[in-house]
């Protein structure tokens, strides 16, 4: 039989372990009151997709010391649109950001993804092979989506040896029907406001112009 002391310790552990669940329940209830939009960040492995989404969660921070290590399938972000420099609407949006890897994207996942509201198709400007993958992805989405709520994003513009030029990326985005091309650095927080706001605007109101 367990001693009274052991039973007391067990009860304390059970009580403390329930606190994160309670906090999570409260957060979910609050988030459920707001408009929800579903968007997607998609690209090859190593293009900085997870770091991009981490930056969405920390837009006011300075440069990150390291790229995002933990990999996610999706993340929720509570966005106060009044704080977004290119939007300034008086609304709060519960944004669900799916993070897809092109290298392992099944046909089933691809067909499900066409029901999302907007897309950022990401490549690494220092790896030309990822640019070709992004161009092919734009070609597939152009054929299946029935709309052009997607942007092409060239990440890691802080890299000293780019393999894809700004002009080439702009031309590819226009040819494949993307709304715009954005060069950025999620790690260094370069041009990330435009990328994030473009992704939001395409989901919220596809007829509004995107930021430059």
mmCIF file of N, CA and C in Angstrom, residues 57-115:
data_model
loop_
_atom_site.group_PDB
_atom_site.id
_atom_site.type_symbol
_atom_site.label_atom_id
_atom_site.label_comp_id
_atom_site.label_asym_id
_atom_site.label_seq_id
_atom_site.Cartn_x
_atom_site.Cartn_y
_atom_site.Cartn_z
ATOM 1 N N UNK A 57 5.259 34.931 -35.954
ATOM 2 C CA UNK A 57 4.893 34.966 -34.537
ATOM 3 C C UNK A 57 5.688 36.019 -33.762
ATOM 4 N N UNK A 58 6.762 36.514 -34.345
ATOM 5 C CA UNK A 58 7.657 37.452 -33.649
ATOM 6 C C UNK A 58 8.084 38.571 -34.595
ATOM 7 N N UNK A 59 7.100 39.271 -35.152
ATOM 8 C CA UNK A 59 7.402 40.252 -36.187
ATOM 9 C C UNK A 59 8.195 41.452 -35.672
ATOM 10 N N UNK A 60 8.050 41.791 -34.406
ATOM 11 C CA UNK A 60 8.720 42.985 -33.884
ATOM 12 C C UNK A 60 10.121 42.693 -33.361
ATOM 13 N N UNK A 61 10.538 41.424 -33.363
ATOM 14 C CA UNK A 61 11.858 41.066 -32.851
ATOM 15 C C UNK A 61 12.945 41.391 -33.869
ATOM 16 N N UNK A 62 14.154 41.491 -33.367
ATOM 17 C CA UNK A 62 15.301 41.684 -34.242
ATOM 18 C C UNK A 62 15.728 40.373 -34.879
ATOM 19 N N UNK A 63 16.937 40.327 -35.417
ATOM 20 C CA UNK A 63 17.424 39.104 -36.063
ATOM 21 C C UNK A 63 17.437 37.916 -35.104
ATOM 22 N N UNK A 64 17.066 36.745 -35.624
ATOM 23 C CA UNK A 64 17.201 35.506 -34.866
ATOM 24 C C UNK A 64 18.662 35.061 -34.919
ATOM 25 N N UNK A 65 19.125 34.459 -33.838
ATOM 26 C CA UNK A 65 20.494 33.934 -33.841
ATOM 27 C C UNK A 65 20.582 32.634 -34.628
ATOM 28 N N UNK A 66 19.484 31.850 -34.581
ATOM 29 C CA UNK A 66 19.486 30.551 -35.246
ATOM 30 C C UNK A 66 18.194 30.368 -36.028
ATOM 31 N N UNK A 67 18.258 29.515 -37.051
ATOM 32 C CA UNK A 67 17.051 29.131 -37.772
ATOM 33 C C UNK A 67 16.168 28.279 -36.866
ATOM 34 N N UNK A 68 14.886 28.205 -37.205
ATOM 35 C CA UNK A 68 13.957 27.387 -36.444
ATOM 36 C C UNK A 68 14.336 25.918 -36.579
ATOM 37 N N UNK A 69 14.533 25.246 -35.440
ATOM 38 C CA UNK A 69 14.948 23.840 -35.445
ATOM 39 C C UNK A 69 13.738 22.919 -35.423
ATOM 40 N N UNK A 70 12.775 23.215 -34.546
ATOM 41 C CA UNK A 70 11.583 22.378 -34.444
ATOM 42 C C UNK A 70 10.750 22.494 -35.709
ATOM 43 N N UNK A 71 10.271 21.354 -36.194
ATOM 44 C CA UNK A 71 9.454 21.322 -37.403
ATOM 45 C C UNK A 71 7.988 21.153 -37.026
ATOM 46 N N UNK A 72 7.132 21.921 -37.662
ATOM 47 C CA UNK A 72 5.697 21.874 -37.395
ATOM 48 C C UNK A 72 4.938 21.569 -38.684
ATOM 49 N N UNK A 73 3.748 20.964 -38.520
ATOM 50 C CA UNK A 73 2.833 20.793 -39.652
ATOM 51 C C UNK A 73 1.954 22.026 -39.821
ATOM 52 N N UNK A 74 1.640 22.676 -38.710
ATOM 53 C CA UNK A 74 0.852 23.907 -38.751
ATOM 54 C C UNK A 74 1.050 24.649 -37.434
ATOM 55 N N UNK A 75 0.741 25.954 -37.454
ATOM 56 C CA UNK A 75 0.789 26.766 -36.246
ATOM 57 C C UNK A 75 -0.332 27.792 -36.292
ATOM 58 N N UNK A 76 -0.866 28.119 -35.113
ATOM 59 C CA UNK A 76 -1.909 29.135 -35.000
ATOM 60 C C UNK A 76 -1.288 30.456 -34.558
ATOM 61 N N UNK A 77 -1.754 31.545 -35.173
ATOM 62 C CA UNK A 77 -1.258 32.882 -34.851
ATOM 63 C C UNK A 77 -2.450 33.809 -34.677
ATOM 64 N N UNK A 78 -2.539 34.472 -33.521
ATOM 65 C CA UNK A 78 -3.564 35.490 -33.305
ATOM 66 C C UNK A 78 -3.030 36.814 -33.844
ATOM 67 N N UNK A 79 -3.679 37.342 -34.872
ATOM 68 C CA UNK A 79 -3.182 38.532 -35.563
ATOM 69 C C UNK A 79 -4.111 39.714 -35.310
ATOM 70 N N UNK A 80 -3.596 40.767 -34.713
ATOM 71 C CA UNK A 80 -4.331 42.024 -34.569
ATOM 72 C C UNK A 80 -4.088 42.836 -35.844
ATOM 73 N N UNK A 81 -5.078 42.886 -36.693
ATOM 74 C CA UNK A 81 -4.891 43.529 -37.994
ATOM 75 C C UNK A 81 -4.575 45.016 -37.878
ATOM 76 N N UNK A 82 -4.984 45.642 -36.781
ATOM 77 C CA UNK A 82 -4.679 47.063 -36.587
ATOM 78 C C UNK A 82 -3.177 47.299 -36.437
ATOM 79 N N UNK A 83 -2.435 46.244 -36.093
ATOM 80 C CA UNK A 83 -0.991 46.363 -35.918
ATOM 81 C C UNK A 83 -0.207 46.033 -37.187
ATOM 82 N N UNK A 84 -0.907 45.576 -38.213
ATOM 83 C CA UNK A 84 -0.231 45.232 -39.456
ATOM 84 C C UNK A 84 -0.083 46.485 -40.326
ATOM 85 N N UNK A 85 1.135 46.852 -40.704
ATOM 86 C CA UNK A 85 1.376 48.149 -41.356
ATOM 87 C C UNK A 85 0.688 48.330 -42.699
ATOM 88 N N UNK A 86 0.383 47.239 -43.399
ATOM 89 C CA UNK A 86 -0.246 47.350 -44.714
ATOM 90 C C UNK A 86 -1.735 47.018 -44.702
ATOM 91 N N UNK A 87 -2.323 46.861 -43.500
ATOM 92 C CA UNK A 87 -3.739 46.479 -43.408
ATOM 93 C C UNK A 87 -4.521 47.473 -42.553
ATOM 94 N N UNK A 88 -4.202 47.541 -41.242
ATOM 95 C CA UNK A 88 -4.795 48.513 -40.318
ATOM 96 C C UNK A 88 -6.306 48.364 -40.162
ATOM 97 N N UNK A 89 -6.833 47.153 -40.268
ATOM 98 C CA UNK A 89 -8.253 46.921 -40.005
ATOM 99 C C UNK A 89 -8.468 46.690 -38.514
ATOM 100 N N UNK A 90 -9.679 47.003 -38.041
ATOM 101 C CA UNK A 90 -10.000 46.817 -36.624
ATOM 102 C C UNK A 90 -10.610 45.430 -36.417
ATOM 103 N N UNK A 91 -9.782 44.428 -36.520
ATOM 104 C CA UNK A 91 -10.257 43.052 -36.406
ATOM 105 C C UNK A 91 -9.110 42.169 -35.921
ATOM 106 N N UNK A 92 -9.472 41.090 -35.240
ATOM 107 C CA UNK A 92 -8.494 40.088 -34.819
ATOM 108 C C UNK A 92 -8.785 38.803 -35.581
ATOM 109 N N UNK A 93 -7.755 38.208 -36.136
ATOM 110 C CA UNK A 93 -7.904 36.996 -36.938
ATOM 111 C C UNK A 93 -7.112 35.861 -36.292
ATOM 112 N N UNK A 94 -7.747 34.712 -36.185
ATOM 113 C CA UNK A 94 -7.070 33.499 -35.733
ATOM 114 C C UNK A 94 -6.554 32.783 -36.979
ATOM 115 N N UNK A 95 -5.269 32.943 -37.250
ATOM 116 C CA UNK A 95 -4.680 32.458 -38.495
ATOM 117 C C UNK A 95 -4.062 31.080 -38.285
ATOM 118 N N UNK A 96 -4.486 30.118 -39.089
ATOM 119 C CA UNK A 96 -3.880 28.785 -39.087
ATOM 120 C C UNK A 96 -2.942 28.702 -40.286
ATOM 121 N N UNK A 97 -1.658 28.521 -40.008
ATOM 122 C CA UNK A 97 -0.646 28.462 -41.069
ATOM 123 C C UNK A 97 -0.166 27.018 -41.214
ATOM 124 N N UNK A 98 -0.498 26.397 -42.327
ATOM 125 C CA UNK A 98 0.017 25.064 -42.634
ATOM 126 C C UNK A 98 1.410 25.196 -43.241
ATOM 127 N N UNK A 99 2.269 24.242 -42.917
ATOM 128 C CA UNK A 99 3.650 24.252 -43.388
ATOM 129 C C UNK A 99 3.893 22.946 -44.137
ATOM 130 N N UNK A 100 3.992 23.032 -45.456
ATOM 131 C CA UNK A 100 4.130 21.845 -46.295
ATOM 132 C C UNK A 100 5.529 21.774 -46.900
ATOM 133 N N UNK A 101 6.028 20.545 -46.965
ATOM 134 C CA UNK A 101 7.310 20.276 -47.610
ATOM 135 C C UNK A 101 7.047 19.728 -49.007
ATOM 136 N N UNK A 102 7.520 20.422 -50.022
ATOM 137 C CA UNK A 102 7.291 19.982 -51.400
ATOM 138 C C UNK A 102 7.886 18.610 -51.675
ATOM 139 N N UNK A 103 8.988 18.295 -51.002
ATOM 140 C CA UNK A 103 9.678 17.033 -51.278
ATOM 141 C C UNK A 103 8.853 15.823 -50.857
ATOM 142 N N UNK A 104 7.974 16.004 -49.870
ATOM 143 C CA UNK A 104 7.173 14.874 -49.416
ATOM 144 C C UNK A 104 5.684 15.100 -49.582
ATOM 145 N N UNK A 105 5.317 15.995 -50.480
ATOM 146 C CA UNK A 105 3.910 16.360 -50.640
ATOM 147 C C UNK A 105 3.183 15.295 -51.456
ATOM 148 N N UNK A 106 2.254 14.605 -50.810
ATOM 149 C CA UNK A 106 1.487 13.578 -51.505
ATOM 150 C C UNK A 106 0.408 14.221 -52.361
ATOM 151 N N UNK A 107 -0.102 13.453 -53.311
ATOM 152 C CA UNK A 107 -1.191 13.955 -54.160
ATOM 153 C C UNK A 107 -2.415 14.281 -53.320
ATOM 154 N N UNK A 108 -2.661 13.466 -52.277
ATOM 155 C CA UNK A 108 -3.818 13.694 -51.409
ATOM 156 C C UNK A 108 -3.692 15.033 -50.689
ATOM 157 N N UNK A 109 -2.506 15.297 -50.110
ATOM 158 C CA UNK A 109 -2.288 16.565 -49.406
ATOM 159 C C UNK A 109 -2.374 17.738 -50.368
ATOM 160 N N UNK A 110 -1.841 17.568 -51.563
ATOM 161 C CA UNK A 110 -1.898 18.641 -52.555
ATOM 162 C C UNK A 110 -3.343 18.992 -52.881
ATOM 163 N N UNK A 111 -4.175 17.999 -53.111
ATOM 164 C CA UNK A 111 -5.566 18.266 -53.469
ATOM 165 C C UNK A 111 -6.332 18.887 -52.294
ATOM 166 N N UNK A 112 -5.986 18.482 -51.053
ATOM 167 C CA UNK A 112 -6.607 19.112 -49.884
ATOM 168 C C UNK A 112 -6.171 20.568 -49.758
ATOM 169 N N UNK A 113 -4.918 20.842 -50.098
ATOM 170 C CA UNK A 113 -4.378 22.187 -49.890
ATOM 171 C C UNK A 113 -5.035 23.228 -50.784
ATOM 172 N N UNK A 114 -5.649 22.806 -51.881
ATOM 173 C CA UNK A 114 -6.262 23.793 -52.774
ATOM 174 C C UNK A 114 -7.463 24.474 -52.121
ATOM 175 N N UNK A 115 -7.929 23.938 -50.981
ATOM 176 C CA UNK A 115 -9.059 24.548 -50.285
ATOM 177 C C UNK A 115 -8.612 25.613 -49.275
#
